[in-house]
């Protein structure tokens, strides 16, 4: 998986494994672009603007560096799903949502630290 389109599709499909609403149409709607435009991103026939690239990375819980092939490690929250299953039978849906939100906040903090280091 070397190009942007392949990485983009793989990240969306990881999300779709857990939640079937992660279709191309769903992502396109969230980004404010036509589905055909988003499909072209995944196929590699069109490149998003920098602003759209940032939105894509945030939406998919990954980094622009990963999507662009500058970093081979995706911080996608689905990567922790197996670790998070320990004790899952005693957790409520609200507990899971809270844990996901806290992890999302951690990822945002981590991105901010990286951004500041780059200044």
mmCIF file of C-alpha atoms in Angstrom:
data_model
loop_
_atom_site.group_PDB
_atom_site.id
_atom_site.type_symbol
_atom_site.label_atom_id
_atom_site.label_comp_id
_atom_site.label_asym_id
_atom_site.label_seq_id
_atom_site.Cartn_x
_atom_site.Cartn_y
_atom_site.Cartn_z
ATOM 1 C CA UNK A 1 0.000 0.000 0.000
ATOM 2 C CA UNK A 2 2.019 2.906 -1.282
ATOM 3 C CA UNK A 3 -0.252 5.562 -2.644
ATOM 4 C CA UNK A 4 -2.709 7.946 -1.085
ATOM 5 C CA UNK A 5 -5.783 6.318 -2.626
ATOM 6 C CA UNK A 6 -4.893 2.862 -1.333
ATOM 7 C CA UNK A 7 -4.245 4.155 2.177
ATOM 8 C CA UNK A 8 -7.427 6.229 2.150
ATOM 9 C CA UNK A 9 -9.555 3.269 1.104
ATOM 10 C CA UNK A 10 -7.901 0.957 3.640
ATOM 11 C CA UNK A 11 -8.528 3.383 6.509
ATOM 12 C CA UNK A 12 -12.181 3.852 5.539
ATOM 13 C CA UNK A 13 -12.656 0.112 5.227
ATOM 14 C CA UNK A 14 -11.142 -0.437 8.691
ATOM 15 C CA UNK A 15 -13.831 1.876 10.050
ATOM 16 C CA UNK A 16 -16.471 0.080 8.002
ATOM 17 C CA UNK A 17 -15.611 -3.250 9.648
ATOM 18 C CA UNK A 18 -16.885 -1.861 12.948
ATOM 19 C CA UNK A 19 -19.650 0.396 11.592
ATOM 20 C CA UNK A 20 -21.272 -0.328 8.246
ATOM 21 C CA UNK A 21 -22.225 3.318 7.707
ATOM 22 C CA UNK A 22 -18.605 4.143 6.700
ATOM 23 C CA UNK A 23 -19.444 4.043 3.008
ATOM 24 C CA UNK A 24 -17.920 6.276 0.354
ATOM 25 C CA UNK A 25 -21.170 8.274 0.412
ATOM 26 C CA UNK A 26 -20.992 8.723 4.191
ATOM 27 C CA UNK A 27 -17.401 9.996 4.055
ATOM 28 C CA UNK A 28 -18.165 12.241 1.071
ATOM 29 C CA UNK A 29 -21.097 13.775 2.954
ATOM 30 C CA UNK A 30 -18.942 14.380 6.030
ATOM 31 C CA UNK A 31 -16.297 16.073 3.863
ATOM 32 C CA UNK A 32 -18.812 18.113 1.900
ATOM 33 C CA UNK A 33 -17.791 16.662 -1.482
ATOM 34 C CA UNK A 34 -19.642 14.614 -4.078
ATOM 35 C CA UNK A 35 -19.374 10.841 -3.807
ATOM 36 C CA UNK A 36 -17.782 10.755 -7.253
ATOM 37 C CA UNK A 37 -15.090 13.145 -6.022
ATOM 38 C CA UNK A 38 -14.385 11.010 -2.966
ATOM 39 C CA UNK A 39 -14.326 7.866 -5.130
ATOM 40 C CA UNK A 40 -11.726 9.571 -7.341
ATOM 41 C CA UNK A 41 -9.596 10.179 -4.228
ATOM 42 C CA UNK A 42 -9.681 6.459 -3.393
ATOM 43 C CA UNK A 43 -8.918 5.503 -6.994
ATOM 44 C CA UNK A 44 -6.037 7.947 -7.128
ATOM 45 C CA UNK A 45 -7.404 9.855 -10.110
ATOM 46 C CA UNK A 46 -7.919 13.053 -8.117
ATOM 47 C CA UNK A 47 -6.107 14.636 -5.169
ATOM 48 C CA UNK A 48 -7.905 16.525 -2.387
ATOM 49 C CA UNK A 49 -7.007 20.051 -1.415
ATOM 50 C CA UNK A 50 -4.837 20.503 1.665
ATOM 51 C CA UNK A 51 -7.876 21.555 3.683
ATOM 52 C CA UNK A 52 -9.820 18.468 2.579
ATOM 53 C CA UNK A 53 -6.818 16.258 3.313
ATOM 54 C CA UNK A 54 -6.776 17.558 6.888
ATOM 55 C CA UNK A 55 -10.520 16.884 7.202
ATOM 56 C CA UNK A 56 -10.033 13.347 5.879
ATOM 57 C CA UNK A 57 -7.250 12.626 8.382
ATOM 58 C CA UNK A 58 -9.334 13.958 11.274
ATOM 59 C CA UNK A 59 -12.443 12.075 10.168
ATOM 60 C CA UNK A 60 -10.555 8.778 9.836
ATOM 61 C CA UNK A 61 -8.562 9.311 13.055
ATOM 62 C CA UNK A 62 -5.261 9.117 11.238
ATOM 63 C CA UNK A 63 -2.582 11.568 10.148
ATOM 64 C CA UNK A 64 -1.897 13.357 6.899
ATOM 65 C CA UNK A 65 1.623 11.917 7.041
ATOM 66 C CA UNK A 66 0.229 8.382 7.061
ATOM 67 C CA UNK A 67 -2.209 9.075 4.234
ATOM 68 C CA UNK A 68 0.551 10.637 2.138
ATOM 69 C CA UNK A 69 2.952 7.760 2.768
ATOM 70 C CA UNK A 70 5.383 9.735 4.911
ATOM 71 C CA UNK A 71 4.652 7.557 7.951
ATOM 72 C CA UNK A 72 3.807 3.865 7.827
ATOM 73 C CA UNK A 73 2.032 3.711 11.190
ATOM 74 C CA UNK A 74 -1.638 4.572 11.270
ATOM 75 C CA UNK A 75 -2.928 5.796 14.636
ATOM 76 C CA UNK A 76 -6.467 4.761 13.661
ATOM 77 C CA UNK A 77 -8.523 4.051 16.788
ATOM 78 C CA UNK A 78 -9.635 0.723 15.356
ATOM 79 C CA UNK A 79 -6.093 -0.498 16.038
ATOM 80 C CA UNK A 80 -6.902 -0.547 19.761
ATOM 81 C CA UNK A 81 -10.178 -2.401 19.420
ATOM 82 C CA UNK A 82 -8.660 -5.763 20.377
ATOM 83 C CA UNK A 83 -6.964 -4.372 23.476
ATOM 84 C CA UNK A 84 -10.138 -2.591 24.478
ATOM 85 C CA UNK A 85 -12.174 -5.806 24.479
ATOM 86 C CA UNK A 86 -10.732 -6.939 27.820
ATOM 87 C CA UNK A 87 -13.649 -6.713 30.254
ATOM 88 C CA UNK A 88 -16.014 -5.705 27.462
ATOM 89 C CA UNK A 89 -18.841 -7.861 28.771
ATOM 90 C CA UNK A 90 -19.117 -5.700 31.890
ATOM 91 C CA UNK A 91 -18.907 -2.348 30.082
ATOM 92 C CA UNK A 92 -21.911 -0.401 28.904
ATOM 93 C CA UNK A 93 -22.262 1.322 25.557
ATOM 94 C CA UNK A 94 -21.749 4.617 27.391
ATOM 95 C CA UNK A 95 -18.487 3.306 28.868
ATOM 96 C CA UNK A 96 -17.279 2.380 25.383
ATOM 97 C CA UNK A 97 -18.275 5.783 24.008
ATOM 98 C CA UNK A 98 -16.451 7.538 26.852
ATOM 99 C CA UNK A 99 -13.336 5.411 26.309
ATOM 100 C CA UNK A 100 -13.415 6.160 22.573
ATOM 101 C CA UNK A 101 -13.788 9.889 23.216
ATOM 102 C CA UNK A 102 -10.886 9.906 25.678
ATOM 103 C CA UNK A 103 -8.702 8.080 23.180
ATOM 104 C CA UNK A 104 -9.738 10.545 20.464
ATOM 105 C CA UNK A 105 -8.738 13.416 22.788
ATOM 106 C CA UNK A 106 -5.398 11.727 23.401
ATOM 107 C CA UNK A 107 -4.799 11.458 19.644
ATOM 108 C CA UNK A 108 -5.649 15.144 19.218
ATOM 109 C CA UNK A 109 -3.195 16.035 21.987
ATOM 110 C CA UNK A 110 -0.547 13.858 20.365
ATOM 111 C CA UNK A 111 -1.087 15.593 16.987
ATOM 112 C CA UNK A 112 -0.819 18.994 18.657
ATOM 113 C CA UNK A 113 2.469 18.033 20.323
ATOM 114 C CA UNK A 114 3.841 16.853 16.961
ATOM 115 C CA UNK A 115 2.650 20.053 15.299
ATOM 116 C CA UNK A 116 4.355 22.204 17.951
ATOM 117 C CA UNK A 117 7.577 20.219 17.610
ATOM 118 C CA UNK A 118 7.548 20.982 13.896
ATOM 119 C CA UNK A 119 7.293 24.749 14.382
#
